[in-house]
Amino acid sequence: MVWTWRFEQQDGTSVDQPNGQEEFPGQGDAESWIGETWKQLLADGVDRAVLLEDDREIYSMSLHEG
């Protein structure tokens, strides 16, 4: 089982991660990472992050406050 994030703009267009796709051994690790990096991702043009377990979408969230 591999956990990853997919990044999107508001219109659903995919945004590539500058350093390639990060893979995490568990959901908690992936969520901790996004908690530490969401501001930089937002500055890089990411509006939404989608958490994936292998190829299954778990949830998506906006990186904009409020």
PDB file of C-alpha atoms in Angstrom:
ATOM      1  CA  MET A   1       0.000   0.000   0.000  1.00  0.00           C
ATOM      2  CA  VAL A   2       1.393   3.390  -1.042  1.00  0.00           C
ATOM      3  CA  TRP A   3      -0.018   6.771  -0.099  1.00  0.00           C
ATOM      4  CA  THR A   4       0.494   9.760  -2.388  1.00  0.00           C
ATOM      5  CA  TRP A   5      -0.939  13.204  -3.074  1.00  0.00           C
ATOM      6  CA  ARG A   6      -2.246  14.456  -6.412  1.00  0.00           C
ATOM      7  CA  PHE A   7      -2.209  18.232  -6.816  1.00  0.00           C
ATOM      8  CA  GLU A   8      -4.697  20.279  -8.831  1.00  0.00           C
ATOM      9  CA  GLN A   9      -5.573  23.825  -9.786  1.00  0.00           C
ATOM     10  CA  GLN A  10      -9.117  25.139  -9.207  1.00  0.00           C
ATOM     11  CA  ASP A  11     -10.244  23.906 -12.639  1.00  0.00           C
ATOM     12  CA  GLY A  12      -9.014  20.348 -11.963  1.00  0.00           C
ATOM     13  CA  THR A  13      -5.846  20.652 -14.034  1.00  0.00           C
ATOM     14  CA  SER A  14      -3.040  18.535 -12.557  1.00  0.00           C
ATOM     15  CA  VAL A  15      -0.027  20.294 -11.079  1.00  0.00           C
ATOM     16  CA  ASP A  16       3.283  18.420 -11.052  1.00  0.00           C
ATOM     17  CA  GLN A  17       5.231  18.356  -7.822  1.00  0.00           C
ATOM     18  CA  PRO A  18       8.607  20.083  -8.309  1.00  0.00           C
ATOM     19  CA  ASN A  19      10.643  17.240  -6.726  1.00  0.00           C
ATOM     20  CA  GLY A  20       8.582  14.375  -8.137  1.00  0.00           C
ATOM     21  CA  GLN A  21       5.824  12.480  -6.395  1.00  0.00           C
ATOM     22  CA  GLU A  22       6.369  11.726  -2.715  1.00  0.00           C
ATOM     23  CA  GLU A  23       5.322   8.266  -1.491  1.00  0.00           C
ATOM     24  CA  PHE A  24       4.373   7.563   2.116  1.00  0.00           C
ATOM     25  CA  PRO A  25       4.054   4.285   4.059  1.00  0.00           C
ATOM     26  CA  GLY A  26       0.854   5.390   5.810  1.00  0.00           C
ATOM     27  CA  GLN A  27      -1.972   7.907   5.785  1.00  0.00           C
ATOM     28  CA  GLY A  28      -0.655   9.679   8.893  1.00  0.00           C
ATOM     29  CA  ASP A  29       2.731  10.211   7.257  1.00  0.00           C
ATOM     30  CA  ALA A  30       1.110  11.694   4.160  1.00  0.00           C
ATOM     31  CA  GLU A  31      -1.112  13.978   6.233  1.00  0.00           C
ATOM     32  CA  SER A  32       1.815  15.159   8.371  1.00  0.00           C
ATOM     33  CA  TRP A  33       3.778  15.983   5.232  1.00  0.00           C
ATOM     34  CA  ILE A  34       0.926  18.014   3.683  1.00  0.00           C
ATOM     35  CA  GLY A  35       0.524  19.844   6.991  1.00  0.00           C
ATOM     36  CA  GLU A  36       4.148  20.937   6.790  1.00  0.00           C
ATOM     37  CA  THR A  37       4.216  21.844   3.086  1.00  0.00           C
ATOM     38  CA  TRP A  38       0.770  23.157   2.110  1.00  0.00           C
ATOM     39  CA  LYS A  39       1.801  26.833   2.201  1.00  0.00           C
ATOM     40  CA  GLN A  40       4.673  26.232  -0.211  1.00  0.00           C
ATOM     41  CA  LEU A  41       2.431  24.131  -2.463  1.00  0.00           C
ATOM     42  CA  LEU A  42      -0.122  26.960  -2.520  1.00  0.00           C
ATOM     43  CA  ALA A  43       2.632  29.433  -3.433  1.00  0.00           C
ATOM     44  CA  ASP A  44       3.653  27.039  -6.251  1.00  0.00           C
ATOM     45  CA  GLY A  45       0.150  27.197  -7.779  1.00  0.00           C
ATOM     46  CA  VAL A  46      -1.572  24.221  -6.141  1.00  0.00           C
ATOM     47  CA  ASP A  47      -5.191  24.878  -5.120  1.00  0.00           C
ATOM     48  CA  ARG A  48      -6.333  21.382  -4.123  1.00  0.00           C
ATOM     49  CA  ALA A  49      -4.668  18.222  -2.811  1.00  0.00           C
ATOM     50  CA  VAL A  50      -6.146  14.754  -3.305  1.00  0.00           C
ATOM     51  CA  LEU A  51      -4.984  11.918  -1.045  1.00  0.00           C
ATOM     52  CA  LEU A  52      -4.601   8.570  -2.818  1.00  0.00           C
ATOM     53  CA  GLU A  53      -4.137   5.082  -1.404  1.00  0.00           C
ATOM     54  CA  ASP A  54      -2.548   3.285  -4.343  1.00  0.00           C
ATOM     55  CA  ASP A  55      -4.972   4.449  -7.089  1.00  0.00           C
ATOM     56  CA  ARG A  56      -8.022   4.931  -4.831  1.00  0.00           C
ATOM     57  CA  GLU A  57      -9.039   8.508  -3.989  1.00  0.00           C
ATOM     58  CA  ILE A  58      -9.495   8.863  -0.219  1.00  0.00           C
ATOM     59  CA  TYR A  59     -10.392  12.566   0.007  1.00  0.00           C
ATOM     60  CA  SER A  60      -9.573  15.967  -1.447  1.00  0.00           C
ATOM     61  CA  MET A  61      -9.093  19.301   0.227  1.00  0.00           C
ATOM     62  CA  SER A  62      -8.544  22.913  -0.686  1.00  0.00           C
ATOM     63  CA  LEU A  63      -5.216  24.446   0.313  1.00  0.00           C
ATOM     64  CA  HIS A  64      -6.843  27.889   0.638  1.00  0.00           C
ATOM     65  CA  GLU A  65      -7.613  29.034   4.162  1.00  0.00           C
ATOM     66  CA  GLY A  66     -11.205  29.333   5.275  1.00  0.00           C
TER      67      GLY A  66
END
